[in-house]
mmCIF file with all atom_site columns, C-alpha atoms in Angstrom:
data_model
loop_
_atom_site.group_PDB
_atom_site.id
_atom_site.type_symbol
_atom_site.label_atom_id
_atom_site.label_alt_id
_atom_site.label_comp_id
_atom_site.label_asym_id
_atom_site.label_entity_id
_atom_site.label_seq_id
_atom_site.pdbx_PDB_ins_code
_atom_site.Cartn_x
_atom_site.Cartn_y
_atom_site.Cartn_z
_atom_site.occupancy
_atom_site.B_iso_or_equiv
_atom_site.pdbx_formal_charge
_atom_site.auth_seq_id
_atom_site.auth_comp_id
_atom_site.auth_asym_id
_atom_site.auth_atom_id
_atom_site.pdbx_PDB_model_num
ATOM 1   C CA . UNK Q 1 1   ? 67.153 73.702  70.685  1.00 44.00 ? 107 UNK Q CA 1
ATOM 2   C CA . UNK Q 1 2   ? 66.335 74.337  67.180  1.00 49.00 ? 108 UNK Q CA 1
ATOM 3   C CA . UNK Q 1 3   ? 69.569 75.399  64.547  1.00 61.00 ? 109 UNK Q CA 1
ATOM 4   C CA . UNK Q 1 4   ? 67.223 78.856  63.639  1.00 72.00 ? 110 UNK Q CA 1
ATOM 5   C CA . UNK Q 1 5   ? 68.898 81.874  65.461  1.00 78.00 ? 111 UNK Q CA 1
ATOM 6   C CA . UNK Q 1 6   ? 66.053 83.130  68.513  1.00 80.00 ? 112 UNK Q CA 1
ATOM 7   C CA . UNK Q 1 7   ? 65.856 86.256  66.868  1.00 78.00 ? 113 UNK Q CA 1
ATOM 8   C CA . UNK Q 1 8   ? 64.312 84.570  63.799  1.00 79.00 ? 114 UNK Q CA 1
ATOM 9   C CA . UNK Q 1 9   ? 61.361 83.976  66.032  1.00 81.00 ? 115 UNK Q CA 1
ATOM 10  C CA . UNK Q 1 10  ? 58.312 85.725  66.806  1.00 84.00 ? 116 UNK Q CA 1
ATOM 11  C CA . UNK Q 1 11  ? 58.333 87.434  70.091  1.00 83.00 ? 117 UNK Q CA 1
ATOM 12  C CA . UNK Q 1 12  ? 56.258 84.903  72.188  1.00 83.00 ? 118 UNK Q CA 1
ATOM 13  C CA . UNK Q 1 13  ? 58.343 81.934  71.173  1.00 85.00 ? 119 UNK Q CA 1
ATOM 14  C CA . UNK Q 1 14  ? 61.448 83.745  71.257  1.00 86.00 ? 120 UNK Q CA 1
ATOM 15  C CA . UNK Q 1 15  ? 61.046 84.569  75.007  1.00 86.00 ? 121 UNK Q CA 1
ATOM 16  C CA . UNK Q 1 16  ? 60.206 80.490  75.863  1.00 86.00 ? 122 UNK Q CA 1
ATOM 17  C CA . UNK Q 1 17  ? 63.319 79.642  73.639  1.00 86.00 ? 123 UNK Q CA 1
ATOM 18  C CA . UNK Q 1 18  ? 65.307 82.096  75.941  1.00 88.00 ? 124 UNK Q CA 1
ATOM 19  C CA . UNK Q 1 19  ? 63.571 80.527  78.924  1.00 88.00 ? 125 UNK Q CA 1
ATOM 20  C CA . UNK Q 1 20  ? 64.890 77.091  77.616  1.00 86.00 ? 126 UNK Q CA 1
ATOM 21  C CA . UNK Q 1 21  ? 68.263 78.323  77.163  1.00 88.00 ? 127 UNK Q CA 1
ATOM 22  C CA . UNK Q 1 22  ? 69.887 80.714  79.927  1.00 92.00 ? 128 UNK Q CA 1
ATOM 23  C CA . UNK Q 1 23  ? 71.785 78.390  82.399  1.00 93.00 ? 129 UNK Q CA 1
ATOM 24  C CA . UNK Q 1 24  ? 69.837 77.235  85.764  1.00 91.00 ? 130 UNK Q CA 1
ATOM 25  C CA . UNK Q 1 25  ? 72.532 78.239  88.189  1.00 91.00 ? 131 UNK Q CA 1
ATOM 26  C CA . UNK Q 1 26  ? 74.927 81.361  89.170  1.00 92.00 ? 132 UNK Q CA 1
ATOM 27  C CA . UNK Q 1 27  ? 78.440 79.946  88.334  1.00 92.00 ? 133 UNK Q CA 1
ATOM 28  C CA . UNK Q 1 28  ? 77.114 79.507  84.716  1.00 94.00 ? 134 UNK Q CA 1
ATOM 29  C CA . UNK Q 1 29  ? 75.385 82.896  84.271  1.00 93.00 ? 135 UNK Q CA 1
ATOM 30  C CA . UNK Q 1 30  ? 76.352 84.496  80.628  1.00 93.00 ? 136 UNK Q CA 1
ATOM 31  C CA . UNK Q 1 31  ? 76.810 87.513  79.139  1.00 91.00 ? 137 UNK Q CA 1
ATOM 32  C CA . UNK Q 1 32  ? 74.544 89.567  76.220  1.00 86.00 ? 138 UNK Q CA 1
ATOM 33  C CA . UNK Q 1 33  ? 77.641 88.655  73.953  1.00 86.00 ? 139 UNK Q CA 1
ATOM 34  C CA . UNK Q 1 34  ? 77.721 85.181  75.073  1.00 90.00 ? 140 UNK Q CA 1
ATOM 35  C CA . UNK Q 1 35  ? 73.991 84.736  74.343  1.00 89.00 ? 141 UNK Q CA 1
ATOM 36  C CA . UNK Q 1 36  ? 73.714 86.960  70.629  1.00 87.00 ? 142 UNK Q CA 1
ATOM 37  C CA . UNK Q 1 37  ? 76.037 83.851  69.769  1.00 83.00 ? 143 UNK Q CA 1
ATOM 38  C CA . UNK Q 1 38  ? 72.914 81.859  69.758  1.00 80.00 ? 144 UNK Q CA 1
ATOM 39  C CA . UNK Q 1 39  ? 70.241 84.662  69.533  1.00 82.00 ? 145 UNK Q CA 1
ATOM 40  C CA . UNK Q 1 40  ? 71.047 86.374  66.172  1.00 79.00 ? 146 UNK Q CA 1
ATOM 41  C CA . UNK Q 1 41  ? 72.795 85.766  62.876  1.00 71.00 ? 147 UNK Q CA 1
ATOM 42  C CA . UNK Q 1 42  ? 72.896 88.785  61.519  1.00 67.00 ? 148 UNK Q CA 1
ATOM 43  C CA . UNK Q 1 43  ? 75.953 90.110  61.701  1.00 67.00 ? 149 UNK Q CA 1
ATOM 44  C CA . UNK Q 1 44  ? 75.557 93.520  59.650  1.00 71.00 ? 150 UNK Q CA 1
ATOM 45  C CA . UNK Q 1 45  ? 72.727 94.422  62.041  1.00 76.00 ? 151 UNK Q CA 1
ATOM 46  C CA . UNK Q 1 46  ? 74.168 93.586  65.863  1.00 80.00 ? 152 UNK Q CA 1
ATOM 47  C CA . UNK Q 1 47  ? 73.241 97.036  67.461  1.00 81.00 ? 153 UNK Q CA 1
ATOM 48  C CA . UNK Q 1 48  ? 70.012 96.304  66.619  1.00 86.00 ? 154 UNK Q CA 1
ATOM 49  C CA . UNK Q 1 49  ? 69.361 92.557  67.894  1.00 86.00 ? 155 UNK Q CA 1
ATOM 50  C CA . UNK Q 1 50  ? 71.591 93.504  71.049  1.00 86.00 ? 156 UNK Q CA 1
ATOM 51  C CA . UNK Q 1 51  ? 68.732 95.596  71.458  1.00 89.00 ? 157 UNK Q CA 1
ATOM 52  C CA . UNK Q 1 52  ? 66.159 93.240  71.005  1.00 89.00 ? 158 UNK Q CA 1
ATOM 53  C CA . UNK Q 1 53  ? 67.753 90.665  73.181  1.00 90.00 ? 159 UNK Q CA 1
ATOM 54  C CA . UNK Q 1 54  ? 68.098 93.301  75.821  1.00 90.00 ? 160 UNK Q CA 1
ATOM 55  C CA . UNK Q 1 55  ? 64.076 93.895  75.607  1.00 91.00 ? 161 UNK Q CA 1
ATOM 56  C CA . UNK Q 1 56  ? 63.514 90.198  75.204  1.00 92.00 ? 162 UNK Q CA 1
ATOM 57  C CA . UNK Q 1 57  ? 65.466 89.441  78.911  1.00 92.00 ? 163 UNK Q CA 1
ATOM 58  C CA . UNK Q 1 58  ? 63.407 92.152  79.851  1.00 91.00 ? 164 UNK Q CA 1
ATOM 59  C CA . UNK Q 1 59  ? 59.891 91.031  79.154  1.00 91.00 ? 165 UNK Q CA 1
ATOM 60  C CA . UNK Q 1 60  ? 60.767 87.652  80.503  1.00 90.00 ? 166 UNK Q CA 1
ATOM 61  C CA . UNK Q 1 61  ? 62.154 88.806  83.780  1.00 91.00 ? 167 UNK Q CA 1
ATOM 62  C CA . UNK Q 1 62  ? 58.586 91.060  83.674  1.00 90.00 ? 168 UNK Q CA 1
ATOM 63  C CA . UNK Q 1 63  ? 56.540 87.914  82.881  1.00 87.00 ? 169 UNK Q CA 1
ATOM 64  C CA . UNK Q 1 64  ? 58.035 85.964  85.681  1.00 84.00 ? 170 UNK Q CA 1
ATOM 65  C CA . UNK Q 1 65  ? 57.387 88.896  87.864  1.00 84.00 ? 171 UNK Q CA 1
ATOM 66  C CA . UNK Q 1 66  ? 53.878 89.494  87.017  1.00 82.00 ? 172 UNK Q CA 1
ATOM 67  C CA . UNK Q 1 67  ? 52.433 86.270  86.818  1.00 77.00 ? 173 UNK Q CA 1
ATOM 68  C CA . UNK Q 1 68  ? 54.948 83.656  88.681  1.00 73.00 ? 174 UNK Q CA 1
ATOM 69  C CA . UNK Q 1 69  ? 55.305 86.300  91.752  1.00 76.00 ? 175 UNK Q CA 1
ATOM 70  C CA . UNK Q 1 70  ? 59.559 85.020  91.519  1.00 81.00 ? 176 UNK Q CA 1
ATOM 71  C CA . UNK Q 1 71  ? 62.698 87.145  90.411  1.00 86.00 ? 177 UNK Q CA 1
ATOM 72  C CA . UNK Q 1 72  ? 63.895 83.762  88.634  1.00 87.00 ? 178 UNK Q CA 1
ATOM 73  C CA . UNK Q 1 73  ? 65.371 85.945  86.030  1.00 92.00 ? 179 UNK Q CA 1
ATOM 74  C CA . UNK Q 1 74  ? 68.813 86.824  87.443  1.00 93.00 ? 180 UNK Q CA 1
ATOM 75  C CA . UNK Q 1 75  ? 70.974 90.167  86.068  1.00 92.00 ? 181 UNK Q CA 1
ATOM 76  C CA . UNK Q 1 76  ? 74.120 90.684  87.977  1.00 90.00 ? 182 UNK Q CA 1
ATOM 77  C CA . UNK Q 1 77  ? 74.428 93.716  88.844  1.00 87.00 ? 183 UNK Q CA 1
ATOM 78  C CA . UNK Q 1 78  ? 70.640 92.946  89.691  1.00 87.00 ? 184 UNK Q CA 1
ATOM 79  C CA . UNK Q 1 79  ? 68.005 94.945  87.742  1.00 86.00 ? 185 UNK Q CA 1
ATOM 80  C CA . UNK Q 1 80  ? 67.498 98.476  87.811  1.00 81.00 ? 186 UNK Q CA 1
ATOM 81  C CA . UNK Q 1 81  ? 70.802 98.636  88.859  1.00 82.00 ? 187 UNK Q CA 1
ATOM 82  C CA . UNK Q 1 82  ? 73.442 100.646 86.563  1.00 79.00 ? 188 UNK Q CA 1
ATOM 83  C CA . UNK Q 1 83  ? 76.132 98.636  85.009  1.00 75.00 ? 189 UNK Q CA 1
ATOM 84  C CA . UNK Q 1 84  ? 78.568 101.325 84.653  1.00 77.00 ? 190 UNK Q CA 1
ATOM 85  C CA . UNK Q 1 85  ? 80.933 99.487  82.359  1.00 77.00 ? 191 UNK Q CA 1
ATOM 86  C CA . UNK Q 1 86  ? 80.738 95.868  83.741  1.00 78.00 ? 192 UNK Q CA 1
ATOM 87  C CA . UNK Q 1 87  ? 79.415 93.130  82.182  1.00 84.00 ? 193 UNK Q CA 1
ATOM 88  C CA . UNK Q 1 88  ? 75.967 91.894  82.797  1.00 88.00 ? 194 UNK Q CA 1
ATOM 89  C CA . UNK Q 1 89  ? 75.307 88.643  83.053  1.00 92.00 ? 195 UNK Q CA 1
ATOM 90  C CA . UNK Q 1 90  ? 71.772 86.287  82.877  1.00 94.00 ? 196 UNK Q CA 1
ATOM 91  C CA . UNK Q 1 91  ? 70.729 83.601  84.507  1.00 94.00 ? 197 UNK Q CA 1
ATOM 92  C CA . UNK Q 1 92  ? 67.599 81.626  86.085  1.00 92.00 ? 198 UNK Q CA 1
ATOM 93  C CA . UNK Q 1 93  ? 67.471 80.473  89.608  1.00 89.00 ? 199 UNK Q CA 1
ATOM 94  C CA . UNK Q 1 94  ? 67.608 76.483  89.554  1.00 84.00 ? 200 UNK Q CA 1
ATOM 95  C CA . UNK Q 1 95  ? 64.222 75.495  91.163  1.00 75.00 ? 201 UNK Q CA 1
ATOM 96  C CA . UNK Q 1 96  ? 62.181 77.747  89.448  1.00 79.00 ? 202 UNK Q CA 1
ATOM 97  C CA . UNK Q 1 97  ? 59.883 76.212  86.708  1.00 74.00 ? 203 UNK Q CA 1
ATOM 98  C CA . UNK Q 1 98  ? 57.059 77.093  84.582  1.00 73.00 ? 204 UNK Q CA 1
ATOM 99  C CA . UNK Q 1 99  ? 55.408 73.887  85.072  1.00 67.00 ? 205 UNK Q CA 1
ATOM 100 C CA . UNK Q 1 100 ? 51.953 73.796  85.667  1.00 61.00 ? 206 UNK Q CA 1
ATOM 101 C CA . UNK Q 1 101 ? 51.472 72.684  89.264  1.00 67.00 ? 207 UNK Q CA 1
ATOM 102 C CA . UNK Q 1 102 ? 48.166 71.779  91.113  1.00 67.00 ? 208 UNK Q CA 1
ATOM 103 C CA . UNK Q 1 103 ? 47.078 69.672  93.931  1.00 73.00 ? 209 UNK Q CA 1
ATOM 104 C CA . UNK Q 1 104 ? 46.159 66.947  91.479  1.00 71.00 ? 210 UNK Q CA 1
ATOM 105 C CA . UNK Q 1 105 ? 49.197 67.476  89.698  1.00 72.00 ? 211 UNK Q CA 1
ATOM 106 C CA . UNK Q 1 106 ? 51.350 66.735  93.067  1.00 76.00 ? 212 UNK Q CA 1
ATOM 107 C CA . UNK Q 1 107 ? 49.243 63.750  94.027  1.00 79.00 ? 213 UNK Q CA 1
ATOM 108 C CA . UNK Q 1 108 ? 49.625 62.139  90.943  1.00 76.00 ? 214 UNK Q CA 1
ATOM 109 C CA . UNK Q 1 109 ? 53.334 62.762  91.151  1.00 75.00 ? 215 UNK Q CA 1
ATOM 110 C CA . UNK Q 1 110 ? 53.390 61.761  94.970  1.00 80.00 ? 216 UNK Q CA 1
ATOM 111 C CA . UNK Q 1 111 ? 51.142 58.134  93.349  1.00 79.00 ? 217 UNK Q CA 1
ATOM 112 C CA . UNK Q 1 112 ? 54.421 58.087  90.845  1.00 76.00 ? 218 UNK Q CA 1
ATOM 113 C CA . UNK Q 1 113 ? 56.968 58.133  93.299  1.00 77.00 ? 219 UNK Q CA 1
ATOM 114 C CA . UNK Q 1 114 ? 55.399 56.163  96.252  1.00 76.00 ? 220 UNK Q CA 1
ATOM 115 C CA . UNK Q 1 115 ? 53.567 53.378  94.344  1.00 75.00 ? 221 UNK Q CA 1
ATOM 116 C CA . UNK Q 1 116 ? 55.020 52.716  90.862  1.00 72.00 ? 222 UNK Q CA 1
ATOM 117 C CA . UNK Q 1 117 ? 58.573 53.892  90.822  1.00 65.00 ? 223 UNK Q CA 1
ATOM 118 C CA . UNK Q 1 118 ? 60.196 50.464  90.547  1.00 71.00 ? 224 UNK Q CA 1
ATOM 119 C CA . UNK Q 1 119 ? 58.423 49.940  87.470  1.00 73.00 ? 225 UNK Q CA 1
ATOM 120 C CA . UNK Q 1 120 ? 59.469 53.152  86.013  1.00 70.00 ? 226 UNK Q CA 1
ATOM 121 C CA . UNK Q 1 121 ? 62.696 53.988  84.046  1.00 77.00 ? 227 UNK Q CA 1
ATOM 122 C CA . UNK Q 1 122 ? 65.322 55.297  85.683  1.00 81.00 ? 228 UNK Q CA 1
ATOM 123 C CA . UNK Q 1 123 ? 65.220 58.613  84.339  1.00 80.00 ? 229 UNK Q CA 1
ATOM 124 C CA . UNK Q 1 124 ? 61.808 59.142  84.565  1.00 77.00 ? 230 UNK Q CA 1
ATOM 125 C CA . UNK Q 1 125 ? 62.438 58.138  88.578  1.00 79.00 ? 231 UNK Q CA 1
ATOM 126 C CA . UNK Q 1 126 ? 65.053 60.764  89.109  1.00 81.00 ? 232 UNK Q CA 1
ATOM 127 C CA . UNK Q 1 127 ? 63.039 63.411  86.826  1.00 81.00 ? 233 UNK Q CA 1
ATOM 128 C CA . UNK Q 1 128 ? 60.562 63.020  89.780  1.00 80.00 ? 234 UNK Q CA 1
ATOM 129 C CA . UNK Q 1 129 ? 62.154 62.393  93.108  1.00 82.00 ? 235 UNK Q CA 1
ATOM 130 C CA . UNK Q 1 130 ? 63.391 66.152  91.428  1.00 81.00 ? 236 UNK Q CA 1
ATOM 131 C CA . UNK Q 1 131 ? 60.450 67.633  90.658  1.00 80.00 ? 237 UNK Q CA 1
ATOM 132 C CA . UNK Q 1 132 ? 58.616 66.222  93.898  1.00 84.00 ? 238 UNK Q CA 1
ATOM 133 C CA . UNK Q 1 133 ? 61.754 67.664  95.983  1.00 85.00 ? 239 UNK Q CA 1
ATOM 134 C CA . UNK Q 1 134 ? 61.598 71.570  93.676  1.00 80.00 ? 240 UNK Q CA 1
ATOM 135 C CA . UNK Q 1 135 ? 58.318 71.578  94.545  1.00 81.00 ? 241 UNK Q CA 1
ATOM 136 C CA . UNK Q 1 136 ? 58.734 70.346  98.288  1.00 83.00 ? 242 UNK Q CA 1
ATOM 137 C CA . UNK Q 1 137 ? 61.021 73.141  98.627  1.00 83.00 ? 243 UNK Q CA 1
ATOM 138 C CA . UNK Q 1 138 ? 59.533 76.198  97.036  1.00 78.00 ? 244 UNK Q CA 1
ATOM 139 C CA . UNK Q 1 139 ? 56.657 75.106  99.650  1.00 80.00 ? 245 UNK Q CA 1
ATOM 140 C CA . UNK Q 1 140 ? 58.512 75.177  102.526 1.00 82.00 ? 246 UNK Q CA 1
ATOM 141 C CA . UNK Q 1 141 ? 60.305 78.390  101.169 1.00 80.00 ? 247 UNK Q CA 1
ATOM 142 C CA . UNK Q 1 142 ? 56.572 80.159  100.982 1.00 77.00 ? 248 UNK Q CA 1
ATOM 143 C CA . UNK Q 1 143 ? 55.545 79.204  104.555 1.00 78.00 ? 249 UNK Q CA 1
ATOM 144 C CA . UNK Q 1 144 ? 58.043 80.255  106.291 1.00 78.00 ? 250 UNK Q CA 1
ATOM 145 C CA . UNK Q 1 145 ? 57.744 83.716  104.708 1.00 76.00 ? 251 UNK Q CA 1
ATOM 146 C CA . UNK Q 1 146 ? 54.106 83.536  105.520 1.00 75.00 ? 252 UNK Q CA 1
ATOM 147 C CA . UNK Q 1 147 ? 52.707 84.917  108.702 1.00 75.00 ? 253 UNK Q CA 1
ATOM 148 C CA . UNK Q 1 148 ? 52.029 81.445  109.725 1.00 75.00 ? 254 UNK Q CA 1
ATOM 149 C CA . UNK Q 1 149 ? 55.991 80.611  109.014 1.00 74.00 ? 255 UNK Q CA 1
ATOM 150 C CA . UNK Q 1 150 ? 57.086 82.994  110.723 1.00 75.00 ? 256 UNK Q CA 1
ATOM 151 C CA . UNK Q 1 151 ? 54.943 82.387  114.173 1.00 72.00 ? 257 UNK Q CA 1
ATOM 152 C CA . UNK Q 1 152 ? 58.402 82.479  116.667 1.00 71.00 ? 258 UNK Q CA 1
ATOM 153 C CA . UNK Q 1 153 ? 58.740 86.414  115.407 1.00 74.00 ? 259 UNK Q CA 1
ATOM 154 C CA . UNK Q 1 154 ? 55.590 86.910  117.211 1.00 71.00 ? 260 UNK Q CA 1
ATOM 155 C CA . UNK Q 1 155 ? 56.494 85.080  120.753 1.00 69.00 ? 261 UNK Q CA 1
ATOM 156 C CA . UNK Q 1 156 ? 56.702 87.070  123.731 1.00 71.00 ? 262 UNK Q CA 1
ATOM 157 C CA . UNK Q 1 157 ? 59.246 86.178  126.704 1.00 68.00 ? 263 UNK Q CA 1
ATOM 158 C CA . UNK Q 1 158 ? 58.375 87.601  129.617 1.00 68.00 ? 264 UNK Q CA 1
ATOM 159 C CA . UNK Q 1 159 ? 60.042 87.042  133.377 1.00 70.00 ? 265 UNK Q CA 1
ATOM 160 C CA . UNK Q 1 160 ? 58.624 84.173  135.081 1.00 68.00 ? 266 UNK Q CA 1
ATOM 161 C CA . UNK Q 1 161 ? 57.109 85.742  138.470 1.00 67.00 ? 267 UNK Q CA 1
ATOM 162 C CA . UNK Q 1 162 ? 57.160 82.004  139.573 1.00 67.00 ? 268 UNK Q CA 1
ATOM 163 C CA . UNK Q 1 163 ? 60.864 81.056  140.522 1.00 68.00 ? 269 UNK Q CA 1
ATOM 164 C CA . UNK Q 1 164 ? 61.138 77.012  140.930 1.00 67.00 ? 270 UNK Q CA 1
ATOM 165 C CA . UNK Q 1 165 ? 62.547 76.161  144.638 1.00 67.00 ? 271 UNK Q CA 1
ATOM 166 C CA . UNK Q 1 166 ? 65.565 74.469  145.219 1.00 74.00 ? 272 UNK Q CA 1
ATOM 167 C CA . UNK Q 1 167 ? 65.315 71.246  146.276 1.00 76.00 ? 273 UNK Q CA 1
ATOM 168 C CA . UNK Q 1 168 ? 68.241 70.277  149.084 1.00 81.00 ? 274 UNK Q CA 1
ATOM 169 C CA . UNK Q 1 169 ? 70.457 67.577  147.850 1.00 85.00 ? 275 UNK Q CA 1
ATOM 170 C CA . UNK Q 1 170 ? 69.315 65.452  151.292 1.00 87.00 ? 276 UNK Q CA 1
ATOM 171 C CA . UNK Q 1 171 ? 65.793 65.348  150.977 1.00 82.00 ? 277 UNK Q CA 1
ATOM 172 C CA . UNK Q 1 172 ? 66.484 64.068  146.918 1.00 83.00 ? 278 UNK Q CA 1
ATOM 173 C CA . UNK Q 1 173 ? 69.011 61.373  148.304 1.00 86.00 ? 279 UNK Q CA 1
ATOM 174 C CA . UNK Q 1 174 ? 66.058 60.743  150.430 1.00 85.00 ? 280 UNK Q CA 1
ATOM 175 C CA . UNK Q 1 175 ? 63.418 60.213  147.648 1.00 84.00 ? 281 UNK Q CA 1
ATOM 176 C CA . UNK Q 1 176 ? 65.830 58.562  145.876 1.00 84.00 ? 282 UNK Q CA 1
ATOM 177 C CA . UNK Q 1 177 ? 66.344 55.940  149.056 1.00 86.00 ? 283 UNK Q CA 1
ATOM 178 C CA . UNK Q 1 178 ? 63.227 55.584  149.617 1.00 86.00 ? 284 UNK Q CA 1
ATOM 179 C CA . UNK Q 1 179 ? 62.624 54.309  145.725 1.00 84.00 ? 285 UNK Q CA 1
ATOM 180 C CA . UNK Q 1 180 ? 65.143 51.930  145.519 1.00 85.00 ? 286 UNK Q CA 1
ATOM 181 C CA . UNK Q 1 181 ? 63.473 50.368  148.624 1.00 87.00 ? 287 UNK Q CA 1
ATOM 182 C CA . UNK Q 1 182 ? 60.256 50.400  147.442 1.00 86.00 ? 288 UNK Q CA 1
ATOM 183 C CA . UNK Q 1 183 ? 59.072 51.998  150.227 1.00 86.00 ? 289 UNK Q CA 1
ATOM 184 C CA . UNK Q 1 184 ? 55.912 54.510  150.179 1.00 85.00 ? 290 UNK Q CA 1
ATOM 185 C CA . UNK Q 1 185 ? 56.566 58.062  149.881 1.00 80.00 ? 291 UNK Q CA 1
ATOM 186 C CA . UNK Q 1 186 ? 53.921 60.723  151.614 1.00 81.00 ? 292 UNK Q CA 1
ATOM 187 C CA . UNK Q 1 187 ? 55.026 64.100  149.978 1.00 79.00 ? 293 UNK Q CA 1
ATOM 188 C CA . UNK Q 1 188 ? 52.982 67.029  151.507 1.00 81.00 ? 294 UNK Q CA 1
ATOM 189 C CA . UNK Q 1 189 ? 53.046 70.662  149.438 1.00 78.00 ? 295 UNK Q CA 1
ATOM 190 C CA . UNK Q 1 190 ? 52.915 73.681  151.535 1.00 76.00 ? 296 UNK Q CA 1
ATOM 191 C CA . UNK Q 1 191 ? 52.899 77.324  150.926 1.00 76.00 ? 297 UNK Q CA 1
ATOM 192 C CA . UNK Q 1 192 ? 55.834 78.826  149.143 1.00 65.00 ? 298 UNK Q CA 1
ATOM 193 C CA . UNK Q 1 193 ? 55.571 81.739  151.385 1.00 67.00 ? 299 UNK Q CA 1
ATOM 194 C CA . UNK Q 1 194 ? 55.835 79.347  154.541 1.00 60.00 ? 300 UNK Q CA 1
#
């Protein structure tokens, strides 16, 4: 991150700096007062840039919504919710990214990690065996809230008409006899109403 306040930023890039900086999971979400410490320096004009920031975690948690289709953006209490006195606090859901993802993209990756990784640095390794798995996940997180996903909401148990018979324990000692002797069974089927 760079030493300028966010604030000092125009809008665009202050947004992506925000991006870069809320935390990536729930236990470290943080407050508006928590963040001004590294939005604004202005101290004689708070009310103002508390403002700002407020509209700034807005229009990011809009962007995300618009274009991304995710509610990365976390408030607790959640947005459009009143806070009636507590504290809200920001953060952004761990596997989302803004990373540019494609099917060549993922192949390459997938190339990366199947064919070369012993001959890449270690960090660059981990970096994707995580990406690979993010993206793995948010997959299998969209189809099963597809239609296709969700195929075993649309099965239909009915009564089976057809009951199986029950097979006396004799004749299966029987069958079982006759196997171990290697002898030829002749099985004839008849009529279940017989």
């Amino acid at each position: 991150m760079s030493a300028h306040p966010i604030s000092s930023y125009k809008k665009s890039e202050r947004l992506f700096a925000l991006y870069q900086y809320l935390p990536r999971s729930k236990a470290q979400a943080t407050s508006l007062t928590e963040l001004m410490d590294k939005y604004a320096s202005d101290t004689d004009n708070v009310s103002n840039q508390r403002k700002n920031l407020e509209n700034d975690l807005f229009s990011l948690n809009q962007i995300f919504t618009d274009i991304f289709y995710s509610q990365a953006l976390v408030r607790i209490p959640a947005w459009g919710q009143n806070i009636s006195g507590q504290t809200a606090r920001f953060y952004i859901e761990p596997d989302f990214s803004i990373d540019a993802i494609n099917e060549q993209t993922v192949f390459f990756w997938e190339m990366l990690s199947n064919y070369t990784a012993n001959y890449l640095p270690i960090s660059f390794q981990q970096t994707l065996h995580h990406k690979l798995a993010q993206i793995r996940k948010r997959e299998k997180v969209r189809f099963h809230q597809g239609a296709l996903g969700q195929w075993q909401e649309h099965l239909i148990n009915l009564p089976s008409v057809v009951q199986a018979p029950t097979i006396d324990n004799q004749v299966l000692a029987g069958i079982h006899q006759a196997l171990l002797n290697k002898s030829q069974l002749c099985i004839v089927y008849q009529n279940k109403s017989c």
